[in-house]
mmCIF file of C-alpha atoms in Angstrom:
data_model
loop_
_atom_site.group_PDB
_atom_site.id
_atom_site.type_symbol
_atom_site.label_atom_id
_atom_site.label_comp_id
_atom_site.label_asym_id
_atom_site.label_seq_id
_atom_site.Cartn_x
_atom_site.Cartn_y
_atom_site.Cartn_z
ATOM 1 C CA VAL A 1 -53.959 38.441 25.925
ATOM 2 C CA THR A 2 -54.975 35.919 23.244
ATOM 3 C CA ILE A 3 -56.528 36.762 19.900
ATOM 4 C CA PRO A 4 -58.518 34.001 18.146
ATOM 5 C CA THR A 5 -57.519 33.654 14.496
ATOM 6 C CA GLY A 6 -59.531 30.695 13.249
ATOM 7 C CA GLU A 7 -58.069 27.234 13.706
ATOM 8 C CA VAL A 8 -55.028 28.377 15.647
ATOM 9 C CA THR A 9 -54.649 30.632 18.633
ATOM 10 C CA VAL A 10 -51.917 33.288 18.687
ATOM 11 C CA THR A 11 -50.754 34.322 22.136
ATOM 12 C CA SER A 12 -49.156 37.608 23.124
ATOM 13 C CA ASN A 13 -45.714 35.969 23.547
ATOM 14 C CA ASN A 14 -45.663 34.934 19.832
ATOM 15 C CA GLN A 15 -46.265 31.215 20.587
ATOM 16 C CA THR A 16 -48.658 29.224 18.382
ATOM 17 C CA ALA A 17 -50.604 26.222 19.566
ATOM 18 C CA ALA A 18 -53.132 23.977 17.858
ATOM 19 C CA SER A 19 -56.733 24.560 18.832
ATOM 20 C CA GLY A 20 -58.809 21.823 20.337
ATOM 21 C CA PRO A 21 -58.777 19.950 23.612
ATOM 22 C CA ALA A 22 -55.482 18.994 25.202
ATOM 23 C CA LEU A 23 -54.258 15.430 24.729
ATOM 24 C CA SER A 24 -54.649 13.048 27.608
ATOM 25 C CA GLU A 25 -51.709 11.046 28.945
ATOM 26 C CA ASP A 26 -53.070 7.901 27.282
ATOM 27 C CA ASP A 27 -53.268 9.706 23.939
ATOM 28 C CA LYS A 28 -49.675 10.925 24.292
ATOM 29 C CA LYS A 29 -48.495 7.394 25.070
ATOM 30 C CA GLN A 30 -50.371 6.042 22.067
ATOM 31 C CA LEU A 31 -48.815 8.639 19.751
ATOM 32 C CA LYS A 32 -45.384 7.824 21.170
ATOM 33 C CA ARG A 33 -45.888 4.102 20.518
ATOM 34 C CA ILE A 34 -46.943 4.838 16.940
ATOM 35 C CA ALA A 35 -43.838 6.992 16.418
ATOM 36 C CA ASN A 36 -41.613 4.290 17.893
ATOM 37 C CA ARG A 37 -43.095 1.615 15.625
ATOM 38 C CA ARG A 38 -42.590 3.832 12.580
ATOM 39 C CA SER A 39 -38.997 4.503 13.582
ATOM 40 C CA ALA A 40 -38.360 0.783 14.087
ATOM 41 C CA GLN A 41 -39.837 -0.020 10.672
ATOM 42 C CA LEU A 42 -37.584 2.559 8.983
ATOM 43 C CA SER A 43 -34.570 1.236 10.891
ATOM 44 C CA ARG A 44 -35.277 -2.355 9.755
ATOM 45 C CA LYS A 45 -35.726 -1.161 6.176
ATOM 46 C CA ARG A 46 -32.393 0.703 6.216
ATOM 47 C CA LYS A 47 -30.664 -2.304 7.798
ATOM 48 C CA LYS A 48 -32.060 -4.650 5.150
ATOM 49 C CA GLN A 49 -30.933 -2.303 2.373
ATOM 50 C CA TYR A 50 -27.458 -2.034 3.939
ATOM 51 C CA ILE A 51 -27.146 -5.837 4.172
ATOM 52 C CA GLU A 52 -28.177 -6.199 0.530
ATOM 53 C CA GLU A 53 -25.568 -3.625 -0.527
ATOM 54 C CA LEU A 54 -22.876 -5.428 1.481
ATOM 55 C CA LYS A 55 -23.869 -8.740 -0.119
ATOM 56 C CA GLU A 56 -23.603 -7.229 -3.600
ATOM 57 C CA GLU A 57 -20.175 -5.757 -2.800
ATOM 58 C CA ASN A 58 -19.027 -9.068 -1.341
ATOM 59 C CA ASP A 59 -20.228 -10.965 -4.428
ATOM 60 C CA GLU A 60 -18.375 -8.487 -6.647
ATOM 61 C CA LEU A 61 -15.181 -8.905 -4.620
ATOM 62 C CA LYS A 62 -15.467 -12.692 -4.847
ATOM 63 C CA ARG A 63 -15.928 -12.462 -8.604
ATOM 64 C CA LYS A 64 -12.811 -10.297 -8.955
ATOM 65 C CA GLU A 65 -10.889 -12.640 -6.669
ATOM 66 C CA GLN A 66 -11.847 -15.585 -8.879
ATOM 67 C CA ILE A 67 -10.657 -13.680 -11.949
ATOM 68 C CA LEU A 68 -7.333 -12.850 -10.293
ATOM 69 C CA SER A 69 -6.819 -16.403 -9.090
ATOM 70 C CA SER A 70 -7.276 -17.700 -12.647
ATOM 71 C CA ILE A 71 -4.502 -15.459 -14.042
ATOM 72 C CA PRO A 72 -1.287 -17.484 -14.404
ATOM 73 C CA ASP A 73 0.926 -14.407 -13.970
ATOM 74 C CA LEU A 74 2.120 -13.406 -10.517
ATOM 75 C CA ILE A 75 0.400 -10.149 -9.518
ATOM 76 C CA VAL A 76 1.783 -8.059 -6.656
ATOM 77 C CA VAL A 77 1.109 -4.611 -5.242
ATOM 78 C CA PHE A 78 3.790 -2.903 -3.171
ATOM 79 C CA ASP A 79 4.632 0.615 -1.979
ATOM 80 C CA SER A 80 7.878 2.587 -2.171
ATOM 81 C CA SER A 81 9.149 0.908 1.009
ATOM 82 C CA GLY A 82 8.637 -2.513 -0.591
ATOM 83 C CA ARG A 83 5.748 -3.573 1.620
ATOM 84 C CA LEU A 84 3.458 -6.022 -0.143
ATOM 85 C CA TRP A 85 -0.220 -5.075 -0.026
ATOM 86 C CA PHE A 86 -1.484 -7.754 -2.392
ATOM 87 C CA VAL A 87 -0.101 -11.060 -3.691
ATOM 88 C CA SER A 88 -2.037 -13.272 -6.108
ATOM 89 C CA GLU A 89 -2.634 -16.986 -5.587
ATOM 90 C CA SER A 90 -0.135 -17.872 -8.322
ATOM 91 C CA VAL A 91 2.713 -16.986 -5.941
ATOM 92 C CA VAL A 92 2.532 -20.589 -4.725
ATOM 93 C CA ARG A 93 3.826 -21.785 -8.105
ATOM 94 C CA PHE A 94 6.421 -19.034 -8.336
ATOM 95 C CA LEU A 95 7.933 -18.964 -4.855
ATOM 96 C CA ASP A 96 6.311 -21.786 -2.870
ATOM 97 C CA PHE A 97 4.722 -19.263 -0.485
ATOM 98 C CA SER A 98 1.038 -18.642 0.100
ATOM 99 C CA PRO A 99 -0.357 -15.102 -0.368
ATOM 100 C CA GLN A 100 -1.103 -14.952 3.363
ATOM 101 C CA GLN A 101 2.530 -15.681 4.200
ATOM 102 C CA LEU A 102 3.803 -12.785 2.064
ATOM 103 C CA ASP A 103 1.059 -10.227 2.698
ATOM 104 C CA GLY A 104 2.515 -7.327 4.672
ATOM 105 C CA THR A 105 6.122 -8.506 4.251
ATOM 106 C CA SER A 106 8.832 -6.798 2.201
ATOM 107 C CA PHE A 107 8.960 -7.445 -1.529
ATOM 108 C CA TRP A 108 12.688 -6.680 -1.356
ATOM 109 C CA ASP A 109 13.185 -9.904 0.639
ATOM 110 C CA ARG A 110 11.942 -11.866 -2.367
ATOM 111 C CA LEU A 111 14.388 -10.273 -4.822
ATOM 112 C CA CYS A 112 18.137 -10.570 -5.295
ATOM 113 C CA ASP A 113 20.113 -7.520 -4.089
ATOM 114 C CA GLU A 114 20.800 -5.972 -7.484
ATOM 115 C CA SER A 115 17.173 -6.443 -8.523
ATOM 116 C CA VAL A 116 16.126 -4.560 -5.384
ATOM 117 C CA ARG A 117 18.488 -1.681 -6.113
ATOM 118 C CA LEU A 118 17.386 -1.185 -9.704
ATOM 119 C CA LEU A 119 13.679 -1.697 -8.994
ATOM 120 C CA LYS A 120 13.845 0.920 -6.229
ATOM 121 C CA ALA A 121 15.512 3.307 -8.661
ATOM 122 C CA ALA A 122 12.773 2.685 -11.240
ATOM 123 C CA PHE A 123 10.093 3.361 -8.622
ATOM 124 C CA MET A 124 11.771 6.624 -7.595
ATOM 125 C CA ASP A 125 12.122 7.647 -11.261
ATOM 126 C CA ALA A 126 8.384 7.101 -11.751
ATOM 127 C CA LEU A 127 7.609 9.244 -8.685
ATOM 128 C CA ALA A 128 9.908 12.002 -9.921
ATOM 129 C CA ALA A 129 8.289 11.925 -13.366
ATOM 130 C CA ARG A 130 4.777 12.341 -11.993
ATOM 131 C CA LYS A 131 2.740 14.944 -13.855
ATOM 132 C CA PRO A 132 -0.103 17.026 -12.359
ATOM 133 C CA GLY A 133 -3.524 15.547 -13.011
ATOM 134 C CA ILE A 134 -2.147 12.115 -13.951
ATOM 135 C CA ASP A 135 -2.633 9.279 -11.444
ATOM 136 C CA THR A 136 -0.395 6.630 -13.036
ATOM 137 C CA ALA A 137 3.059 6.281 -14.550
ATOM 138 C CA PRO A 138 4.780 3.246 -16.103
ATOM 139 C CA LEU A 139 7.571 1.551 -14.184
ATOM 140 C CA GLY A 140 10.317 2.129 -16.740
ATOM 141 C CA ASN A 141 9.896 2.031 -20.500
ATOM 142 C CA GLY A 142 9.282 -1.660 -21.055
ATOM 143 C CA LEU A 143 9.647 -5.095 -19.526
ATOM 144 C CA TRP A 144 12.019 -5.717 -16.671
ATOM 145 C CA GLU A 145 13.943 -8.925 -16.231
ATOM 146 C CA LEU A 146 14.642 -9.708 -12.583
ATOM 147 C CA ARG A 147 15.363 -12.552 -10.219
ATOM 148 C CA LEU A 148 12.930 -13.600 -7.530
ATOM 149 C CA VAL A 149 14.069 -15.561 -4.481
ATOM 150 C CA ASP A 150 11.881 -18.513 -3.541
ATOM 151 C CA ARG A 151 11.395 -20.317 -0.239
ATOM 152 C CA ASP A 152 14.564 -22.384 -0.813
ATOM 153 C CA SER A 153 16.608 -19.238 -1.634
ATOM 154 C CA LYS A 154 16.749 -20.252 -5.284
ATOM 155 C CA HIS A 155 16.549 -17.572 -7.968
ATOM 156 C CA ARG A 156 13.605 -17.545 -10.366
ATOM 157 C CA LEU A 157 14.093 -15.485 -13.524
ATOM 158 C CA VAL A 158 10.964 -13.508 -14.478
ATOM 159 C CA THR A 159 9.877 -10.598 -16.616
ATOM 160 C CA LEU A 160 8.046 -7.791 -14.839
ATOM 161 C CA ASN A 161 5.703 -5.145 -16.173
ATOM 162 C CA GLY A 162 4.569 -2.485 -13.698
ATOM 163 C CA VAL A 163 2.530 0.679 -13.261
ATOM 164 C CA VAL A 164 2.832 3.143 -10.369
ATOM 165 C CA HIS A 165 -0.456 4.511 -9.008
ATOM 166 C CA PHE A 166 -0.429 7.861 -7.228
ATOM 167 C CA SER A 167 -4.049 7.889 -6.038
ATOM 168 C CA GLY A 168 -4.482 7.358 -2.307
ATOM 169 C CA ASP A 169 -2.257 8.240 0.612
ATOM 170 C CA THR A 170 0.749 6.188 -0.521
ATOM 171 C CA PRO A 171 1.966 5.591 -4.101
ATOM 172 C CA GLU A 172 1.767 1.913 -5.030
ATOM 173 C CA CYS A 173 3.192 -0.180 -7.823
ATOM 174 C CA VAL A 174 1.033 -2.848 -9.456
ATOM 175 C CA CYS A 175 3.139 -5.473 -11.245
ATOM 176 C CA SER A 176 2.639 -8.644 -13.211
ATOM 177 C CA MET A 177 5.420 -11.207 -13.600
ATOM 178 C CA ARG A 178 5.978 -14.184 -15.876
ATOM 179 C CA PRO A 179 8.615 -16.888 -15.453
ATOM 180 C CA ILE A 180 11.276 -17.282 -18.141
ATOM 181 C CA GLN A 181 14.314 -19.458 -18.636
ATOM 182 C CA PRO A 182 17.721 -17.762 -19.020
ATOM 183 C CA ASN A 183 18.331 -19.456 -22.386
ATOM 184 C CA ASN A 184 14.991 -18.170 -23.702
ATOM 185 C CA ILE A 185 15.710 -14.446 -23.368
ATOM 186 C CA GLN A 186 16.629 -14.086 -27.032
ATOM 187 C CA HIS A 187 13.408 -15.859 -28.032
ATOM 188 C CA LEU A 188 11.407 -13.247 -26.125
ATOM 189 C CA GLN A 189 12.670 -10.373 -28.255
ATOM 190 C CA LEU A 190 10.657 -11.127 -31.393
ATOM 191 C CA PRO A 191 7.251 -11.428 -29.655
ATOM 192 C CA MET A 192 7.999 -8.243 -27.724
ATOM 193 C CA MET A 193 8.665 -6.390 -30.973
ATOM 194 C CA LYS A 194 5.396 -7.704 -32.374
ATOM 195 C CA ALA A 195 3.669 -6.341 -29.295
ATOM 196 C CA GLY A 196 4.940 -2.882 -30.161
ATOM 197 C CA ILE A 197 7.833 -2.836 -27.684
ATOM 198 C CA ALA A 198 11.093 -1.720 -29.238
ATOM 199 C CA VAL A 199 13.778 -4.223 -28.288
ATOM 200 C CA ASN A 200 17.396 -3.173 -28.485
ATOM 201 C CA SER A 201 19.938 -5.908 -29.055
ATOM 202 C CA ASN A 202 22.049 -4.187 -26.418
ATOM 203 C CA LEU A 203 20.064 -4.530 -23.215
ATOM 204 C CA SER A 204 20.264 -1.488 -20.981
ATOM 205 C CA ARG A 205 21.388 -1.718 -17.388
ATOM 206 C CA THR A 206 22.846 -5.147 -18.068
ATOM 207 C CA ASN A 207 25.204 -7.018 -15.816
ATOM 208 C CA SER A 208 25.795 -10.746 -16.032
ATOM 209 C CA ASP A 209 25.265 -11.059 -12.292
ATOM 210 C CA SER A 210 22.819 -8.193 -11.773
ATOM 211 C CA GLY A 211 19.629 -10.213 -11.945
ATOM 212 C CA LEU A 212 17.779 -7.300 -13.492
ATOM 213 C CA LYS A 213 17.625 -5.926 -17.027
ATOM 214 C CA GLN A 214 15.250 -3.655 -18.845
ATOM 215 C CA PHE A 215 14.258 -4.187 -22.457
ATOM 216 C CA GLN A 216 13.913 -0.814 -24.159
#
C-alpha cells in the first residue's frame, strides 16, 4: 500500500523514493560521468595543494640546512648508544670526514676512550635528572673539554656544549663543538666568566691524559 504525501511517496515498508519518472540508462550513465569528473577535479585540486605544501616544507628545510652549513661550530646529534643522527658540514674541517660518512656511525669511535666514558656518564646523569613535564636537560653544568679523533687518528681538542632532548622515542643529545689549542685553555676562562659561566681554577674531573674536562 502506498500513500501519496506530496512530492515524495511513502511506501508501507518505510522506504522513501523521489517522485517523477524513473531515470533511463543513458541518464544514469550521464550522472555517473558527471560524478566522476567532479571527483577527478577534487583529486587534482588536493594533489596540487599537497605538492605545494611539500614544496614549502622542502624550501624551509633547505633554508635551515643553509643556516646550519654556515655555522663554523661542529653540530652533532647522537643518542644514548652513541649513534650519530646528524652531523653538520663543518665536520670536514674538524675530522676530515663528510657528514654522509659519519651519519649512522658511532660518535664514540670519534672520541678518545676517556672522553667516551665521561660523556656517557654525563648523558646518563642527564637522563636520571629528568623532571616530569620538561623535555630538555643540559649535558652537565657548563662546557666540556674533550678530544675528538680525526681520520688520521689524531686528537683534536674541542669544547662541547650539549643539551639532551627527551621528546620522541629515543632521548637525543644535541651538541656544538669548537676547536681549541691546549695552550689556550687558560685564555678561555675569562670569556667564559663574562658569559655568565662560573669557572673554577681547579677543573673538575681533570686528568692530564683523560681528554675530557668540565668547566664548572
